[in-house]
Amino acid sequence: MSNIVLSLNGLSKKFGSVVANADVSLTLERGEVLALLGENGAGKTTLMNMLFGHYLPDSGTIDVADANGQLCPLQLGHPLAALSAGIGMVHQHFTLAENINALDNITLGAEPLLAVRRSTRLARSKIDRIIEKSGLKAPLSTPVGRLSVGERQRVEILKALYRDANILVLDEPTAVLTPQEADTLFENIKAMTKDGISVIFISHKLHEVLAFSDRIAVLRHGVKVGEMATSQADEKAIARMMVGAESPKVERTKIATGDPVLQLKNISVAGRSKRDSLEFVSLEVHAHEILGIAGISGNGQGALAQVVSGLMTLSEGTIQVGGKEITKPAPQAMISAGVGRIPEDRHREGIIGAMTVAENMVIERLEDSDIQSRGLLRPDAIEAYARILEHSYDVRGPGVTAAARLLSGGNIQKLILARVFERAPKVILASQPTRGLDMGAAAEVGRRLLEARERGAGVLLISEDLDEILGLADRIMIIRDGQLVETKSHDREAIGLMMAGEAA
Amino acid sequence: MFEFGIPVLSAFVSLALAAIPLLLAGANPIAAYGQMIKGVFGSVFAISEMLTRATPLIFTGLAAALAFRAKLWNIGAEGQLYLGAMAAVAVGVGAFDVAGFILIPLIIVFGAAAGAAGMAAPTFLKARFGADEVVTTLLLNFIILIFVQMMLEGPLQDPMGLGWPQSAPVLDQGMLPRLMDRMRVHSGLIIALIAALVAQFMLARSVWGFQLRAVGENAVAARHAGIKVKRSLYSVAIISGGLAGLAGVSEVAGLKGYLTADLSPGFGYTGIVVAMLAGLSPIGVVVAAIFIASVFVGADSMSRAMGVSSFLADLVVSMSLLCVLIGGFIAKYRIIRADKGNTTS
């Protein structure tokens, strides 16, 4: 009996003229953790979507082991075939119904359609057993819409495990977890692999791939460029494979900080739920300084970002920008006071997809006389301005007069960077600025933030990626349950513990 | 957002599908459509009739198109049309016995203002309390129509009208000039065409139009970028209602001369079809209004010549809307597929 449970044989997929995957072959052994690495657009998700039957490959076959360990060809292009073969997928973008609770989400589709009564007791006890084994804790009776991003992801993983998956595909699973949670997840997955479950693990984060996987496969431009046992790999070698060069390291210089440019004093806001409320939050960001706000998702980061963006009404407290109080916080007031905002959800808040790249670049400058005169737009000036920005911020896509939704995620973020940084703001709010970006685009964001800091801006960096905060921030504060605590420590473990609510 | 291919195709598909009931009624579809074309374009009189019918549809089509661009679903153009017509009559039948060059602008301004007020109220309810404007504007149509009937039996009733529920005629100098001798087409058409051109220009080239499009496409991002979303909605509500009010002004002061409760055979609702066929483009509205008006006018002539029911016009108009909606859905579906391909590449 062979130990191989899954074999992808020469899979290729083209979208129009774009090659997403070319002749990719992979094998997965029983109880193995295979890390699939690659930049955004390297073809990882396409490959997994072919495995799961969402896409039909142009050529190639997939074999999956049956109950006796014999490899049998998988019917391609049929998600149900993949499901019944025991393949479970946890997508990067969650596929949960927000209006029903976690338990119903997990059992949804796994129950007979025409059953007269449905008993949740059996399902619940099965899920409880999985939770106990895996430690994937999530409130089962709360509507998913009210769960945090982290909790939703755990529900997604539970959903796959509930369907008796023995091959689990995790697409960027740790992007939303604290280091401790991630470590627990790794341990639990390790435990599951001992039970014979095999895991394909898609990630950008090199250190966790090195710490946790058994084998690493690297994709670049749709081609498998390397495969090695983790024990024989090191970070630099993998990064080189992924991007074709060593990973860019952030360079930072020591600068004395200046006067405070952003001051929040005793700010409270009452959000719709606890997770978007703030209680007596005070902070100061100085010129030449990056203040990092670390925390687990759903602890008030969204509310803090909305306050600084001018989108939320304060129940208490004051905001000062450059020493002047903002009496009526509104987006326009914050923009004209010199606050540049990089929103958390760049598709929903950052751009208007149906409008052109150029229009999105000038949308915060509609009052300026080089954009309009007497209420009429100046299309030539707008296009010229957009072309300059397109060039200096390296926004790649079908051009400035094309719809912004045609840009890739990294280029959408570059568009937003261009819009924000070109106005030389005094204060920069960067909310999860590198979430979902590949290494190249993420490094660009970091470089621009440090450049702004050097120029004299104050940066408020809200991120759930602790590495990013440790790499960029001069000072670190931790947000938990809508409250802020400053920490002098730059130690991963200590900060992680504080994020989780333990005394450091 | 929309392409012009789908509306044009929809128009032809709906005409082709309408051939089936024509066959069932025992008429030769080709001969019938020939009669229809002759009835619309066969003489100067026919063209004049068609343009007369298109005029209010351009106004109500623009009213719907602009509001829909901001995702403000104004279904109340019918009511706003009657408000405009009532204001035109209130001002025009003798309250101000002044020269035409003063009276006509007065009638236009009051008519537009009345229509605007009719849309501002539901927009306020939406902005303040979150009341769905589809419901409020739609229901307001019936309230306004009953109000018109009440006024026509009361203060606005023509004292010389022998008890008929109709208003006194607008003063002669208050009537919009005819464009040609002995033809009904009137200068309301010119106002409608100017309105379409201005709307097209403002939408594409003004800061107001930019903000309107931004609010319609993604209100969350628009607000984040500092655009005052509510102000944008109020402004488009006023303009949309005002244009619908002008449809009423143009019918009363351009065509009929007095107000009755059956002034509009559903121009407000047909305006929605016009706007959708036009892909919410103001210039497209002119083309779509001419198409729909041709169908209506042509169907009357076909009905007389071939002995088939003129309700066929309603069938063609409704089917063209369905075709546009279905076509838009299919096109949208294709766009998403292409996007998926791009992001995973």
Tab-separated table of N, CA, C and O in Angstrom, chain A residues 15 18 20 41 43 45-46 55 309 311 331-332 335 341 343 347-352 354-355 359 362-364 366 372 375-377 379 405-406, chain B residues 201-211 213-215 217-218 220-228 231 335 337 339-345:
chain	number	residue	atom	x	y	z
A	15	PHE	N	-6.362	31.218	-18.428
A	15	PHE	CA	-7.529	32.093	-18.501
A	15	PHE	C	-7.275	33.051	-19.648
A	15	PHE	O	-6.436	33.936	-19.531
A	18	VAL	N	-3.728	34.250	-20.354
A	18	VAL	CA	-2.910	34.245	-19.145
A	18	VAL	C	-2.748	32.816	-18.637
A	18	VAL	O	-3.730	32.117	-18.401
A	20	ALA	N	-2.243	30.448	-15.812
A	20	ALA	CA	-2.332	30.450	-14.362
A	20	ALA	C	-1.522	29.288	-13.781
A	20	ALA	O	-0.888	29.419	-12.740
A	41	GLY	N	-0.793	35.712	-7.152
A	41	GLY	CA	-0.787	35.569	-8.598
A	41	GLY	C	0.167	34.505	-9.085
A	41	GLY	O	0.372	34.364	-10.279
A	43	GLY	N	-0.389	31.410	-8.769
A	43	GLY	CA	-1.200	30.296	-9.245
A	43	GLY	C	-1.580	29.287	-8.171
A	43	GLY	O	-2.097	28.220	-8.492
A	45	THR	N	-3.922	29.552	-5.736
A	45	THR	CA	-5.360	29.418	-5.565
A	45	THR	C	-5.994	28.710	-6.756
A	45	THR	O	-6.888	27.882	-6.591
A	46	THR	N	-5.514	29.009	-7.953
A	46	THR	CA	-6.031	28.321	-9.143
A	46	THR	C	-5.793	26.821	-9.027
A	46	THR	O	-6.691	26.007	-9.302
A	55	TYR	N	-12.550	24.762	-10.846
A	55	TYR	CA	-12.098	24.987	-12.215
A	55	TYR	C	-11.832	23.643	-12.861
A	55	TYR	O	-11.413	22.693	-12.193
A	309	SER	N	-10.569	58.197	10.683
A	309	SER	CA	-11.015	58.504	9.328
A	309	SER	C	-12.126	59.541	9.315
A	309	SER	O	-12.484	60.045	8.263
A	311	LEU	N	-15.240	58.840	10.343
A	311	LEU	CA	-16.481	58.161	9.966
A	311	LEU	C	-17.387	57.860	11.153
A	311	LEU	O	-18.491	57.390	10.972
A	331	PRO	N	-15.177	62.766	7.313
A	331	PRO	CA	-14.060	62.423	6.426
A	331	PRO	C	-13.413	63.654	5.794
A	331	PRO	O	-12.197	63.783	5.792
A	332	GLN	N	-14.258	64.589	5.294
A	332	GLN	CA	-13.709	65.764	4.637
A	332	GLN	C	-12.876	66.598	5.605
A	332	GLN	O	-11.808	67.105	5.250
A	335	ILE	N	-9.529	64.927	6.106
A	335	ILE	CA	-8.675	65.048	4.924
A	335	ILE	C	-8.072	66.449	4.869
A	335	ILE	O	-6.872	66.618	4.696
A	341	ARG	N	-5.633	58.519	4.772
A	341	ARG	CA	-6.183	57.274	5.314
A	341	ARG	C	-6.015	56.121	4.327
A	341	ARG	O	-6.436	56.207	3.183
A	343	PRO	N	-7.500	52.622	4.005
A	343	PRO	CA	-8.560	51.869	4.689
A	343	PRO	C	-8.273	50.371	4.748
A	343	PRO	O	-7.487	49.839	3.971
A	347	HIS	N	-11.181	47.204	-1.163
A	347	HIS	CA	-12.169	47.091	-2.233
A	347	HIS	C	-13.453	47.836	-1.892
A	347	HIS	O	-14.077	48.449	-2.730
A	348	ARG	N	-13.838	47.747	-0.601
A	348	ARG	CA	-15.133	48.306	-0.218
A	348	ARG	C	-15.019	49.787	0.122
A	348	ARG	O	-15.871	50.587	-0.248
A	349	GLU	N	-13.960	50.147	0.857
A	349	GLU	CA	-13.851	51.528	1.315
A	349	GLU	C	-12.870	52.343	0.495
A	349	GLU	O	-12.942	53.566	0.456
A	350	GLY	N	-11.912	51.642	-0.127
A	350	GLY	CA	-10.802	52.358	-0.730
A	350	GLY	C	-11.059	52.849	-2.129
A	350	GLY	O	-10.664	53.956	-2.483
A	351	ILE	N	-11.696	52.025	-2.938
A	351	ILE	CA	-11.858	52.438	-4.325
A	351	ILE	C	-13.309	52.273	-4.755
A	351	ILE	O	-14.079	51.549	-4.138
A	352	ILE	N	-13.638	52.967	-5.831
A	352	ILE	CA	-14.928	52.783	-6.476
A	352	ILE	C	-14.621	52.051	-7.767
A	352	ILE	O	-14.123	52.623	-8.729
A	354	ALA	N	-16.091	50.747	-10.275
A	354	ALA	CA	-16.645	51.023	-11.593
A	354	ALA	C	-16.098	52.317	-12.174
A	354	ALA	O	-16.255	52.579	-13.351
A	355	MET	N	-15.452	53.142	-11.334
A	355	MET	CA	-14.904	54.400	-11.855
A	355	MET	C	-13.443	54.179	-12.252
A	355	MET	O	-12.822	53.191	-11.877
A	359	GLU	N	-9.979	58.693	-11.816
A	359	GLU	CA	-11.013	59.278	-10.952
A	359	GLU	C	-10.794	58.869	-9.502
A	359	GLU	O	-10.972	59.661	-8.576
A	362	VAL	N	-8.135	61.014	-7.794
A	362	VAL	CA	-8.407	62.406	-7.442
A	362	VAL	C	-9.634	62.549	-6.538
A	362	VAL	O	-10.015	63.656	-6.189
A	363	ILE	N	-10.213	61.436	-6.125
A	363	ILE	CA	-11.512	61.524	-5.458
A	363	ILE	C	-11.451	62.314	-4.147
A	363	ILE	O	-12.433	62.909	-3.731
A	364	GLU	N	-10.282	62.364	-3.508
A	364	GLU	CA	-10.184	63.135	-2.265
A	364	GLU	C	-9.756	64.579	-2.527
A	364	GLU	O	-9.547	65.347	-1.603
A	366	LEU	N	-11.343	66.749	-4.861
A	366	LEU	CA	-12.313	67.387	-5.741
A	366	LEU	C	-12.452	68.880	-5.496
A	366	LEU	O	-12.994	69.597	-6.314
A	372	GLN	N	-10.520	70.902	-10.578
A	372	GLN	CA	-11.774	71.455	-11.070
A	372	GLN	C	-11.693	72.965	-11.067
A	372	GLN	O	-10.919	73.558	-10.317
A	375	GLY	N	-16.642	74.102	-10.364
A	375	GLY	CA	-17.558	72.966	-10.358
A	375	GLY	C	-17.428	72.038	-11.544
A	375	GLY	O	-18.060	70.998	-11.584
A	376	LEU	N	-16.603	72.421	-12.529
A	376	LEU	CA	-16.410	71.535	-13.668
A	376	LEU	C	-15.039	70.870	-13.580
A	376	LEU	O	-14.044	71.516	-13.258
A	377	LEU	N	-15.025	69.565	-13.840
A	377	LEU	CA	-13.776	68.819	-13.773
A	377	LEU	C	-12.849	69.253	-14.901
A	377	LEU	O	-13.304	69.738	-15.939
A	379	PRO	N	-10.625	67.349	-17.140
A	379	PRO	CA	-10.239	65.969	-17.476
A	379	PRO	C	-8.778	65.820	-17.896
A	379	PRO	O	-8.124	64.856	-17.526
A	405	ARG	N	-11.532	48.483	-10.853
A	405	ARG	CA	-11.706	47.100	-10.413
A	405	ARG	C	-10.886	46.125	-11.239
A	405	ARG	O	-10.723	44.972	-10.854
A	406	LEU	N	-10.368	46.581	-12.381
A	406	LEU	CA	-9.565	45.689	-13.213
A	406	LEU	C	-8.153	45.504	-12.657
A	406	LEU	O	-7.414	44.653	-13.120
B	201	PHE	N	-23.697	66.261	-19.945
B	201	PHE	CA	-22.472	67.011	-19.687
B	201	PHE	C	-22.149	67.042	-18.192
B	201	PHE	O	-21.024	66.758	-17.773
B	202	MET	N	-23.160	67.342	-17.386
B	202	MET	CA	-22.927	67.461	-15.938
B	202	MET	C	-22.500	66.134	-15.331
B	202	MET	O	-21.650	66.067	-14.457
B	203	LEU	N	-23.102	65.062	-15.817
B	203	LEU	CA	-22.785	63.744	-15.272
B	203	LEU	C	-21.325	63.392	-15.536
B	203	LEU	O	-20.620	62.876	-14.676
B	204	ALA	N	-20.863	63.697	-16.745
B	204	ALA	CA	-19.507	63.296	-17.120
B	204	ALA	C	-18.467	64.304	-16.658
B	204	ALA	O	-17.352	63.922	-16.318
B	205	ARG	N	-18.812	65.588	-16.640
B	205	ARG	CA	-17.774	66.595	-16.532
B	205	ARG	C	-17.804	67.430	-15.264
B	205	ARG	O	-16.856	68.161	-15.000
B	206	SER	N	-18.883	67.351	-14.476
B	206	SER	CA	-18.927	68.234	-13.312
B	206	SER	C	-18.546	67.474	-12.051
B	206	SER	O	-18.621	66.243	-11.989
B	207	VAL	N	-18.129	68.215	-11.045
B	207	VAL	CA	-17.843	67.619	-9.736
B	207	VAL	C	-19.117	66.984	-9.192
B	207	VAL	O	-19.090	65.888	-8.621
B	208	TRP	N	-20.242	67.663	-9.432
B	208	TRP	CA	-21.530	67.124	-8.974
B	208	TRP	C	-21.769	65.732	-9.573
B	208	TRP	O	-22.134	64.794	-8.866
B	209	GLY	N	-21.538	65.612	-10.886
B	209	GLY	CA	-21.745	64.333	-11.559
B	209	GLY	C	-20.777	63.269	-11.056
B	209	GLY	O	-21.147	62.107	-10.872
B	210	PHE	N	-19.546	63.664	-10.838
B	210	PHE	CA	-18.526	62.758	-10.290
B	210	PHE	C	-19.011	62.197	-8.954
B	210	PHE	O	-19.000	60.983	-8.718
B	211	GLN	N	-19.458	63.114	-8.087
B	211	GLN	CA	-19.892	62.674	-6.757
B	211	GLN	C	-21.117	61.777	-6.845
B	211	GLN	O	-21.232	60.781	-6.135
B	213	ARG	N	-21.969	59.807	-9.351
B	213	ARG	CA	-21.578	58.471	-9.814
B	213	ARG	C	-20.878	57.712	-8.702
B	213	ARG	O	-21.121	56.520	-8.495
B	214	ALA	N	-20.030	58.403	-7.953
B	214	ALA	CA	-19.306	57.745	-6.868
B	214	ALA	C	-20.283	57.200	-5.828
B	214	ALA	O	-20.164	56.065	-5.373
B	215	VAL	N	-21.272	58.024	-5.456
B	215	VAL	CA	-22.257	57.597	-4.464
B	215	VAL	C	-23.035	56.392	-4.978
B	215	VAL	O	-23.288	55.428	-4.251
B	217	GLU	N	-22.105	54.139	-7.268
B	217	GLU	CA	-21.315	52.928	-7.474
B	217	GLU	C	-20.822	52.337	-6.167
B	217	GLU	O	-20.674	51.115	-6.048
B	218	ASN	N	-20.474	53.165	-5.209
B	218	ASN	CA	-19.970	52.648	-3.935
B	218	ASN	C	-20.084	53.739	-2.881
B	218	ASN	O	-19.155	54.519	-2.666
B	220	VAL	N	-20.106	53.601	0.304
B	220	VAL	CA	-19.187	53.477	1.444
B	220	VAL	C	-17.861	54.156	1.127
B	220	VAL	O	-17.350	54.970	1.907
B	221	ALA	N	-17.309	53.836	-0.045
B	221	ALA	CA	-16.029	54.434	-0.432
B	221	ALA	C	-16.185	55.925	-0.684
B	221	ALA	O	-15.290	56.704	-0.371
B	222	ALA	N	-17.325	56.330	-1.236
B	222	ALA	CA	-17.557	57.747	-1.494
B	222	ALA	C	-17.535	58.525	-0.176
B	222	ALA	O	-16.898	59.564	-0.063
B	223	ARG	N	-18.195	57.975	0.834
B	223	ARG	CA	-18.242	58.644	2.132
B	223	ARG	C	-16.837	58.684	2.728
B	223	ARG	O	-16.401	59.703	3.262
B	224	HIS	N	-16.120	57.572	2.612
B	224	HIS	CA	-14.762	57.512	3.137
B	224	HIS	C	-13.890	58.577	2.479
B	224	HIS	O	-13.014	59.154	3.115
B	225	ALA	N	-14.124	58.834	1.202
B	225	ALA	CA	-13.304	59.798	0.469
B	225	ALA	C	-13.748	61.233	0.715
B	225	ALA	O	-13.239	62.142	0.083
B	226	GLY	N	-14.711	61.441	1.611
B	226	GLY	CA	-15.088	62.793	1.977
B	226	GLY	C	-16.224	63.374	1.164
B	226	GLY	O	-16.501	64.564	1.256
B	227	ILE	N	-16.881	62.558	0.355
B	227	ILE	CA	-18.033	63.056	-0.399
B	227	ILE	C	-19.245	63.059	0.527
B	227	ILE	O	-19.480	62.098	1.257
B	228	LYS	N	-19.996	64.153	0.494
B	228	LYS	CA	-21.175	64.250	1.363
B	228	LYS	C	-22.323	63.509	0.686
B	228	LYS	O	-23.001	64.031	-0.192
B	231	ARG	N	-25.973	64.913	0.876
B	231	ARG	CA	-26.151	66.105	0.065
B	231	ARG	C	-26.260	65.726	-1.415
B	231	ARG	O	-27.074	66.274	-2.161
B	335	ILE	N	-19.025	39.255	-16.831
B	335	ILE	CA	-17.960	40.122	-16.319
B	335	ILE	C	-17.329	39.517	-15.072
B	335	ILE	O	-16.116	39.476	-14.939
B	337	ARG	N	-17.129	36.388	-14.280
B	337	ARG	CA	-16.293	35.257	-14.667
B	337	ARG	C	-14.914	35.733	-15.119
B	337	ARG	O	-13.897	35.179	-14.730
B	339	ASP	N	-13.377	38.468	-14.322
B	339	ASP	CA	-12.619	38.986	-13.181
B	339	ASP	C	-11.950	37.866	-12.407
B	339	ASP	O	-10.812	37.951	-11.997
B	340	LYS	N	-12.724	36.793	-12.197
B	340	LYS	CA	-12.179	35.643	-11.485
B	340	LYS	C	-10.908	35.180	-12.171
B	340	LYS	O	-9.910	34.910	-11.544
B	341	GLY	N	-10.995	35.088	-13.491
B	341	GLY	CA	-9.841	34.650	-14.254
B	341	GLY	C	-8.659	35.580	-14.054
B	341	GLY	O	-7.537	35.135	-13.887
B	342	ASN	N	-8.937	36.897	-14.003
B	342	ASN	CA	-7.841	37.842	-13.863
B	342	ASN	C	-7.145	37.733	-12.521
B	342	ASN	O	-5.940	37.774	-12.439
B	343	THR	N	-7.940	37.609	-11.442
B	343	THR	CA	-7.322	37.656	-10.126
B	343	THR	C	-6.567	36.386	-9.798
B	343	THR	O	-5.657	36.400	-8.996
B	344	THR	N	-6.952	35.284	-10.412
B	344	THR	CA	-6.235	34.059	-10.095
B	344	THR	C	-5.058	33.843	-11.026
B	344	THR	O	-4.294	32.933	-10.842
B	345	SER	N	-4.955	34.701	-12.037
B	345	SER	CA	-3.899	34.449	-13.017
B	345	SER	C	-2.525	34.676	-12.390
B	345	SER	O	-2.372	35.433	-11.484
